[in-house]
Coordinates of C-alpha atoms in Angstrom, one line a residue:
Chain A
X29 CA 17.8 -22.4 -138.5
X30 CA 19.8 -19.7 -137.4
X31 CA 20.2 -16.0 -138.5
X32 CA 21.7 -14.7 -141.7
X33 CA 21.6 -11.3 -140.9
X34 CA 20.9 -9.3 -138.0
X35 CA 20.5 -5.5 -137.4
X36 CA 20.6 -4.0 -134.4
X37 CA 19.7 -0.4 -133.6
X38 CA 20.6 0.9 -137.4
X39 CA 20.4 4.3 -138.2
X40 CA 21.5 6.0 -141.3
X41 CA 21.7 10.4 -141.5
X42 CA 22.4 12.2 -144.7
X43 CA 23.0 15.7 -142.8
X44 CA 19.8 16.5 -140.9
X45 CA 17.5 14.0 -142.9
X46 CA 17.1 10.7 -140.9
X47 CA 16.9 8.0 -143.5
X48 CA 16.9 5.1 -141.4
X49 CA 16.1 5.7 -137.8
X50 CA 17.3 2.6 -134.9
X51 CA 16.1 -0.2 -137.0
X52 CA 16.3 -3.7 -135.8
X53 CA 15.5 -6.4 -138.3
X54 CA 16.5 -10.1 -137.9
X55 CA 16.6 -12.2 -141.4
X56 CA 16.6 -16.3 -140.8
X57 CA 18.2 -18.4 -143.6
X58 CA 15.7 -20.0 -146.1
X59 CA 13.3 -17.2 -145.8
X60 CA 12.2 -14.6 -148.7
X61 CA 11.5 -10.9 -146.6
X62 CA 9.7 -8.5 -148.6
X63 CA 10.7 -4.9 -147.6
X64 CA 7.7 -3.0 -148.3
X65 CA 7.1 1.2 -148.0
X66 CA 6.4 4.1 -150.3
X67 CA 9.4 5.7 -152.1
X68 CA 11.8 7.3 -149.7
X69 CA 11.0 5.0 -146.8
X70 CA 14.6 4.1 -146.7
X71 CA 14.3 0.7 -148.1
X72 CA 17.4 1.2 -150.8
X73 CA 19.4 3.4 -147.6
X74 CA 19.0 0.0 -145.4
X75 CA 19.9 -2.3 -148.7
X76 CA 23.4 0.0 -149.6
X77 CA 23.9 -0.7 -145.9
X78 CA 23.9 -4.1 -146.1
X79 CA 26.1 -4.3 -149.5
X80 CA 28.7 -2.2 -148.2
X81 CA 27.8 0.8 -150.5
X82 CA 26.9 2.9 -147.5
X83 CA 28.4 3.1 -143.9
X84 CA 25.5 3.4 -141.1
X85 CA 25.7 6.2 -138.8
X86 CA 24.8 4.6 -135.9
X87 CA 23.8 0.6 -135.1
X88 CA 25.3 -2.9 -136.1
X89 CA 24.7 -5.0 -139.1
X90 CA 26.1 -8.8 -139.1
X91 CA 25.5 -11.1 -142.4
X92 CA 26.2 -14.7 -141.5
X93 CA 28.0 -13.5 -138.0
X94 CA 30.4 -10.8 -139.8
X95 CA 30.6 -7.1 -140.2
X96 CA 29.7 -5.7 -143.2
X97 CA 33.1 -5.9 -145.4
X98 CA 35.3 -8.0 -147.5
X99 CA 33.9 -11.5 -146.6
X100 CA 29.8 -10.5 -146.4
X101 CA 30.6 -9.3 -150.1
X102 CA 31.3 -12.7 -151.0
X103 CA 28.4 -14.0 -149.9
X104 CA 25.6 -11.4 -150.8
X105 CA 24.5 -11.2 -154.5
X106 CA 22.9 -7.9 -154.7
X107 CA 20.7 -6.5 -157.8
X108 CA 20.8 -2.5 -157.8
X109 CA 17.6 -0.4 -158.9
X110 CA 19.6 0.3 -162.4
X111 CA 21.7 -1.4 -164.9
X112 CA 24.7 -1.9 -163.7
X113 CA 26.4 -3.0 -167.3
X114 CA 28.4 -0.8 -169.5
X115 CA 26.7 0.3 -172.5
X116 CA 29.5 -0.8 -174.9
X117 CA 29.6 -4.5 -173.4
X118 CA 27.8 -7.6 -175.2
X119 CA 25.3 -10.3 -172.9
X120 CA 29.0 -12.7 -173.4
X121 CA 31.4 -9.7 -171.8
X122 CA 29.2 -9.3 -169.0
X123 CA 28.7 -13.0 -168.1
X124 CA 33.3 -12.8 -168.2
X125 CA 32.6 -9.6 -166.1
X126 CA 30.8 -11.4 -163.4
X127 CA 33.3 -14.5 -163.8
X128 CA 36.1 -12.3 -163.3
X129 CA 34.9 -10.5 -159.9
X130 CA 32.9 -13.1 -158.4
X131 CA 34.5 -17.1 -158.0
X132 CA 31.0 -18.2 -157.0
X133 CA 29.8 -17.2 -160.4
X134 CA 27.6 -20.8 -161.7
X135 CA 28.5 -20.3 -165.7
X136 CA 26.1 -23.6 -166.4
X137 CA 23.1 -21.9 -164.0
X138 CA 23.7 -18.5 -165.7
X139 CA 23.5 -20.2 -169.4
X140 CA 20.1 -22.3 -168.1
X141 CA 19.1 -18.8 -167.3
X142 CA 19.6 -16.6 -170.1
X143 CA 17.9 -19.1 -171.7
X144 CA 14.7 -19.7 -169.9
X145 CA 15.1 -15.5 -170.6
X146 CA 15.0 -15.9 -174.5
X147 CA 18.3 -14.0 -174.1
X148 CA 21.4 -14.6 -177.0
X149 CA 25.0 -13.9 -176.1
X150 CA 26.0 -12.0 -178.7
X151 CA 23.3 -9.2 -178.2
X152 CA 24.9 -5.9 -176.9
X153 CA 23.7 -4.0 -173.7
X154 CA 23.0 -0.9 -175.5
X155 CA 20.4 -2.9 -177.5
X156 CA 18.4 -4.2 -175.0
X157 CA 14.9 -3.2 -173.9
X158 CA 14.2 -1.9 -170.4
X159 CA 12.7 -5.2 -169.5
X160 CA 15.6 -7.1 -171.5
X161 CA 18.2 -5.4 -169.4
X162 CA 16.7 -6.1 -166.4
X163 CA 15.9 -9.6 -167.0
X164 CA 19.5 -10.0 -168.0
X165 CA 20.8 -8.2 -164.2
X166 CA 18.9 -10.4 -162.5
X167 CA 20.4 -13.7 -164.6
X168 CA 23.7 -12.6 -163.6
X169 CA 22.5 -12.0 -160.0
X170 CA 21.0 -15.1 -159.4
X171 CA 24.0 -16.7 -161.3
X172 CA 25.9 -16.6 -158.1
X173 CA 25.8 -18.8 -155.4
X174 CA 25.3 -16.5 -153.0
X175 CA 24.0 -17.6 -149.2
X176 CA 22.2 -14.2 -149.1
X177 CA 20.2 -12.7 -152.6
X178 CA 19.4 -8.5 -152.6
X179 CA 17.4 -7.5 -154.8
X180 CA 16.0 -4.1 -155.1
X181 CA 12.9 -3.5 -157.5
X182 CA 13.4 -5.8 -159.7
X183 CA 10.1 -5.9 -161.3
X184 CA 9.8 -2.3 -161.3
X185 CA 9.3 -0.8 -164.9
X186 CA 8.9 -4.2 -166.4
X187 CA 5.7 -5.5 -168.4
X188 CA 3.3 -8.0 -167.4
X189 CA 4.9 -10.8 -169.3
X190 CA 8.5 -10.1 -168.5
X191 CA 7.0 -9.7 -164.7
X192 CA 6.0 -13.3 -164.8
X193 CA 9.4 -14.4 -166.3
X194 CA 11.1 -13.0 -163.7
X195 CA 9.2 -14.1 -160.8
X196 CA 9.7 -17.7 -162.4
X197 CA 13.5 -17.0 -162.1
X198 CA 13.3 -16.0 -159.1
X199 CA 11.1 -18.7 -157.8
X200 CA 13.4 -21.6 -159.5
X201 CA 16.4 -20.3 -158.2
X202 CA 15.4 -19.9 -154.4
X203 CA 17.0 -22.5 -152.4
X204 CA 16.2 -23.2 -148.8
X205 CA 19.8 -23.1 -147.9
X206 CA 19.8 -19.2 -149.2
X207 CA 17.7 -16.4 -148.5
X208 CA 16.3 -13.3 -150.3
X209 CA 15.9 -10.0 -149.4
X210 CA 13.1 -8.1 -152.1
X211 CA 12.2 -4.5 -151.9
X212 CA 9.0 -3.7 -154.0
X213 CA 6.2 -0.8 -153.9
X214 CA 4.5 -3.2 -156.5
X215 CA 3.2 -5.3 -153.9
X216 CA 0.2 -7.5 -155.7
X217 CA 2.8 -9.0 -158.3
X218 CA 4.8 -9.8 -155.5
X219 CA 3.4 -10.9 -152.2
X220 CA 2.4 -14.7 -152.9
X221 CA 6.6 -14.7 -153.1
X222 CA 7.6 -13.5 -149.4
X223 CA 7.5 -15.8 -146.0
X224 CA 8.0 -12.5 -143.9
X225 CA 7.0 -8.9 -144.8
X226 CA 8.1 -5.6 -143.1
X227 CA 6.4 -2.6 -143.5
X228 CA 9.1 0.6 -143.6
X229 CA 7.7 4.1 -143.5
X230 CA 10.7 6.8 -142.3
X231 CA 13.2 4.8 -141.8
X232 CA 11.5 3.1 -139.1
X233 CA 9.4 -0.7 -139.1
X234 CA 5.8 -0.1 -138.9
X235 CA 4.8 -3.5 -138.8
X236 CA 6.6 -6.7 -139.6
X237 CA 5.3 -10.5 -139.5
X238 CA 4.7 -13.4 -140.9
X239 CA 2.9 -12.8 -144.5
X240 CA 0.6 -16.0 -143.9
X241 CA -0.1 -15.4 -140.1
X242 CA -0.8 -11.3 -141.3
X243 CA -2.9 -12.0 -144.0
X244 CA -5.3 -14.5 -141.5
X245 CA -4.8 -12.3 -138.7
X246 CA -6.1 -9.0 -140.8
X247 CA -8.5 -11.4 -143.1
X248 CA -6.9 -9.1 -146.3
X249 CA -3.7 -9.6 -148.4
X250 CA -0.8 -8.1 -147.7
X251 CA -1.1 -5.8 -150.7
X252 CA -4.6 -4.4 -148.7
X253 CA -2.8 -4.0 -145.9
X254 CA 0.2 -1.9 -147.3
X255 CA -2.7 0.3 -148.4
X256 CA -4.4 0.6 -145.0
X257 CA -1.0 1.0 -143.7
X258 CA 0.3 4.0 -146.1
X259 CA -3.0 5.4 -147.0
X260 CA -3.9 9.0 -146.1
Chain B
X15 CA 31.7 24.6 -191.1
X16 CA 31.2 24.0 -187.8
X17 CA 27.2 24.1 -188.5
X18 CA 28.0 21.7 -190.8
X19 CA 29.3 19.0 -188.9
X20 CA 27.0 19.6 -186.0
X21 CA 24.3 18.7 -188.4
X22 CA 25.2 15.6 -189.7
X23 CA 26.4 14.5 -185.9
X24 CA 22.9 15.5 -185.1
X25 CA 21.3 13.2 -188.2
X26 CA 24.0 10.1 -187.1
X27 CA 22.4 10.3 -183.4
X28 CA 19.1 10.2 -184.9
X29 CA 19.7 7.3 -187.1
X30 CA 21.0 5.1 -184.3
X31 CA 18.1 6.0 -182.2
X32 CA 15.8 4.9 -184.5
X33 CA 17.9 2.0 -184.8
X34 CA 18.2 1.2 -181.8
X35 CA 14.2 1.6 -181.1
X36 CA 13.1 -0.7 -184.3
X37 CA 15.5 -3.2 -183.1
X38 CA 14.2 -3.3 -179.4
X39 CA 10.3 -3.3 -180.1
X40 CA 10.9 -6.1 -183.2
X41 CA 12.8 -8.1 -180.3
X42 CA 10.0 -6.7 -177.6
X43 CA 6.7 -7.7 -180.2
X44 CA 8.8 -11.1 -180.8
X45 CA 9.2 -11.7 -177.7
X46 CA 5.4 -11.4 -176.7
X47 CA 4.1 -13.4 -179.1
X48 CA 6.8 -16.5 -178.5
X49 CA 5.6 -15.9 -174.5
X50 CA 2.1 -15.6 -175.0
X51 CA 2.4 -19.0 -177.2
X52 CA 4.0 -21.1 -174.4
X53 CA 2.3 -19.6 -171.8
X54 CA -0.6 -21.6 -173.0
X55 CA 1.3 -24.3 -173.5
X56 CA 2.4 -24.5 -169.2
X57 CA -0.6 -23.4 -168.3
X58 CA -3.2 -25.1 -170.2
X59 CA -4.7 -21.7 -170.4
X60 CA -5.9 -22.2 -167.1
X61 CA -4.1 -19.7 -164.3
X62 CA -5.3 -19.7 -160.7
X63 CA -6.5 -16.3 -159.4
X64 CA -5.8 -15.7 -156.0
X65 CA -8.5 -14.3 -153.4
X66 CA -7.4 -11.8 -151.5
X67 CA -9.1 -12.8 -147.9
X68 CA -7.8 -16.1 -147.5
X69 CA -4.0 -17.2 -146.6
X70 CA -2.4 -18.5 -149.9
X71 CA -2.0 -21.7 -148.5
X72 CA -5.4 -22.4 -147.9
X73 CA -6.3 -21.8 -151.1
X74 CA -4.0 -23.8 -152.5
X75 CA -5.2 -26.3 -150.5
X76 CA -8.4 -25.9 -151.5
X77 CA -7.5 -25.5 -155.7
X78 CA -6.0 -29.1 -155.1
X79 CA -9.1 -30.3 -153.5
X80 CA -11.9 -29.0 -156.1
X81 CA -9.6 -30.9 -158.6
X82 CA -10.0 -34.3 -156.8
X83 CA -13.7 -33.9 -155.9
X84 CA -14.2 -32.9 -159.9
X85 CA -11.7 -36.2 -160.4
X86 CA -8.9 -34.2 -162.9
X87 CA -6.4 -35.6 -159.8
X88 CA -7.4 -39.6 -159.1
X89 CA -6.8 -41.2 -156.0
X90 CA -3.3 -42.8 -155.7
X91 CA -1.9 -40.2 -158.5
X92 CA 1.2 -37.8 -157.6
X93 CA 0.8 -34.3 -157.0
X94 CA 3.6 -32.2 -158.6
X95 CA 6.8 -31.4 -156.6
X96 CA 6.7 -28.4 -154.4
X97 CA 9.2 -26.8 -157.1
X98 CA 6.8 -27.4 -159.7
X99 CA 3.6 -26.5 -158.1
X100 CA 5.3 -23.4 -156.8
X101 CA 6.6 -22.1 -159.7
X102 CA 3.4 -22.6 -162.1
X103 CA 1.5 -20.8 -159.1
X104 CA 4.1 -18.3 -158.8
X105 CA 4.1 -18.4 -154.9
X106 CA 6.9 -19.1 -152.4
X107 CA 8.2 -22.9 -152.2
X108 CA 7.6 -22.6 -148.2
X109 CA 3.6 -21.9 -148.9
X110 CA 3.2 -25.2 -151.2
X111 CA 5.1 -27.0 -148.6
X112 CA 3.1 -25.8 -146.0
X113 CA -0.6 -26.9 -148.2
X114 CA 1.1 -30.2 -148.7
X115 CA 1.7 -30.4 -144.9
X116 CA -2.0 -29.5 -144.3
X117 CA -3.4 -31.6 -146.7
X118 CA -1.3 -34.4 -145.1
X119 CA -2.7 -33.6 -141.8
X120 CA -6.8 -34.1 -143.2
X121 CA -5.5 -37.2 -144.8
X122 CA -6.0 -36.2 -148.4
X123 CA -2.6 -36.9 -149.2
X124 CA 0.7 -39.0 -148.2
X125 CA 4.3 -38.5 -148.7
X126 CA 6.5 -41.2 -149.7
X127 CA 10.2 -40.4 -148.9
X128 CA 12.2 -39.9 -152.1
X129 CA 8.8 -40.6 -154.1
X130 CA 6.9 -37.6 -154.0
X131 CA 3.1 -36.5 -152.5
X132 CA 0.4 -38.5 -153.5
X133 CA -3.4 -38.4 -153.5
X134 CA -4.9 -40.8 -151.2
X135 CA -6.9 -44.0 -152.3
X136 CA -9.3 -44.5 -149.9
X137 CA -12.9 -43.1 -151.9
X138 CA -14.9 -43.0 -148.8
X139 CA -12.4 -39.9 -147.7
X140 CA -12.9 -38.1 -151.2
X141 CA -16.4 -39.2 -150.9
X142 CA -16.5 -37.2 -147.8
X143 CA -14.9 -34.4 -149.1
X144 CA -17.1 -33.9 -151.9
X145 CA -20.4 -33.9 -149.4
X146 CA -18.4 -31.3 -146.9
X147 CA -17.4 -29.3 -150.5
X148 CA -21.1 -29.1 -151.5
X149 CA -22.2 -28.5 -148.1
X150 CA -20.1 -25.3 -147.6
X151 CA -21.2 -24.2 -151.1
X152 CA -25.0 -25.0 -150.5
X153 CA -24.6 -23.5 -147.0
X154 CA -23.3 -19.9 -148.5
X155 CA -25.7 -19.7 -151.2
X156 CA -28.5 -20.1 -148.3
X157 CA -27.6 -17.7 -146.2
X158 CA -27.1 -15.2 -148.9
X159 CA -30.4 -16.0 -150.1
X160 CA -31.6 -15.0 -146.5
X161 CA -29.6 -11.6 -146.4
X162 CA -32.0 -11.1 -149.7
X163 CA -35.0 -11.8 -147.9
X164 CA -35.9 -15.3 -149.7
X165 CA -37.5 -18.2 -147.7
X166 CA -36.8 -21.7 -148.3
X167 CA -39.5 -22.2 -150.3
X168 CA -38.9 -19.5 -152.6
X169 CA -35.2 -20.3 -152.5
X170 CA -36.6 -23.8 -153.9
X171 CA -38.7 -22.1 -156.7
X172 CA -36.5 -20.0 -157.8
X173 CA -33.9 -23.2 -158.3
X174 CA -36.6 -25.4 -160.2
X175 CA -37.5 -22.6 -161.9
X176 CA -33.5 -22.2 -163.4
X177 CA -33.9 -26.0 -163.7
X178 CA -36.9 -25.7 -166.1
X179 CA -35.1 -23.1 -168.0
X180 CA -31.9 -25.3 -168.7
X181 CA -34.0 -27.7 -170.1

């Protein structure tokens, strides 16, 4: 198995502010990496990097051998930290805005989906609930068949029940042939999903490992750890 | 005049606000209850609650084993696909692969290609695991007894004692 993406000596500056400071990071295919750190640690910086919504300052970035652009676009299905639908659009416009734009759009998955979801078509965005609205991005996201998955937060803001829905999604929709990239500050809902787990704090890795081998290695779960690791 | 029509923009706002809000926490309540319904229903009401010492994999491992010893699972019956297994566990496909790997390796279970993962036969091995299951169990409860202060023989009293008390 061979390296979806690779990072090499990244760093990101908004003026003076270092957001992301020579970070190297490689991501094998198949695997689920949970980007863990405290707000501010630069975990949505390195994720605009990597979807082309930001231009690095310094370092290199390859996703499946290319350069961030056109082609890595394609191939990376990325969930932002907000709604990304209009307000005016119904569930059935955004699934034909997501068929326009993207030709690896899976209609029958997406349907399967919005079902498992308890979702109708005919319900307008404005409508939704918080937890509705995100269940409904990440349909659309993990309607693609994408070789690389982004997803930023997406349990953030969400209640217990809706959690559990979405981490189902998630886990039925993971293919070995795909990987996933998850940042999260909630890290007990979360960690029995990731194979590898990197610890960010100021734009720079503090620790980064196998979750299995960490959690025997430190005897405590990785959500004990994040605390050791960021507490004061 | 202009007053005027600020006010009744101002009411229209509010109307579709509270509109909007009795329509999303009708959807949200029916939403709960429908969830909460099948949740049972997947589940049998039963979840597994990770620990948080242990790597997930081994207790998976062990989950599958207490359910053989206590004979839910028989020998010779299938264990769920990795898919199915991971997603009622809500853990990553990779970790129930690697229990199924592990439990292959103690001989608990075989894979047949194209067939699935299936609980061994052989009773003298489940046997076996039951006596090693107790032993561990026993072998805790003893030495936790010790850190007390309790001798065997007390430790013994003590357990006729609950015995009596069942009865």
């Amino acid at each position: 198995m061979g390296n979806l993406v690779e990072i090499k000596g990244l760093s990101k500056n908004y003026l003076s502010k270092k957001a992301l400071n020579n970070l190297s990071l490689d991501i094998e295919s198949g695997k689920v990496v949970g980007i863990l750190g405290p707000n501010g640690s630069g975990k949505t910086t390195l994720i605009k990097i990597l979807t082309g919504l930001l231009r690095q300052s310094k370092g290199e970035v390859f996703i499946d051998g290319h350069n961030v652009g056109v082609y890595t676009k394609s191939i990376v299905s990325y969930l932002p930290d907000r709604n990304f639908l209009y307000n005016w659009m119904t569930i059935d416009d955004a699934f034909k805005f997501y068929k326009d734009f993207y030709s690896d759009f899976d209609e029958n998955r997406g349907e399967k989906l919005l079902d498992f979801m308890k979702l109708e078509k005919n319900m307008k965005i404005s409508s939704l609930s918080k937890g509705m609205n995100e269940k409904l991005n990440l349909t659309l996201v993990l309607s693609r068949r994408a070789k690389l998955y982004i997803l930023d937060e997406p349990i953030a803001g969400v209640d217990p029940v809706a959690r559990d829905k979405i981490l189902d999604a998630i886990i039925n929709n993971y293919n070995e042939s795909s990987s996933m990239i998850i940042t999260t500050h909630l890290v007990r809902d979360m960690e029995s999903l990731f194979d590898e787990v990197v610890f960010l704090r100021e734009g720079e890795i503090l620790l980064k490992g196998n979750a299995e081998a960490l959690r025997e290695e430190k005897g405590k779960s990785i959500d004990e750890i994040y605390k050791e690791v960021f507490g004061e | 005049m202009i007053f005027k029509k600020k006010v009744s923009l101002n009411l229209m706002i509010s109307m579709e606000a509270f509109f909007v809000f009795s329509i999303d926490t009708g959807c949200a309540l029916v939403y709960y209850i429908v969830s909460a319904l099948t949740y049972n229903d997947i589940h049998g009401g039963e979840k597994m609650e990770f620990d948080d010492k242990l790597p997930i994999y081994i207790q998976i491992m062990n989950y599958i084993k207490k359910k053989i010893v206590s004979g839910e699972i028989n020998g010779g019956d299938k264990l769920p696909s990795v898919r199915e297994l991971s997603s009622e566990l809500k853990v990553n496909p990779n970790t129930v692969q690697r229990t199924y790997q592990e439990l292959e390796r103690e001989n608990l279970v075989f894979t047949q290609r194209g067939m699935g993962t299936f609980v061994i036969e052989d009773t003298e091995i489940i046997k076996n695991l039951k006596k090693s299951m107790a032993l561990d169990i026993v072998n805790n409860f003893i030495s936790e007894m010790k850190e007390l202060g309790f001798e065997y023989k007390e430790i013994v009293e003590i357990i006729l004692d609950n015995k009596k008390k069942e009865e």
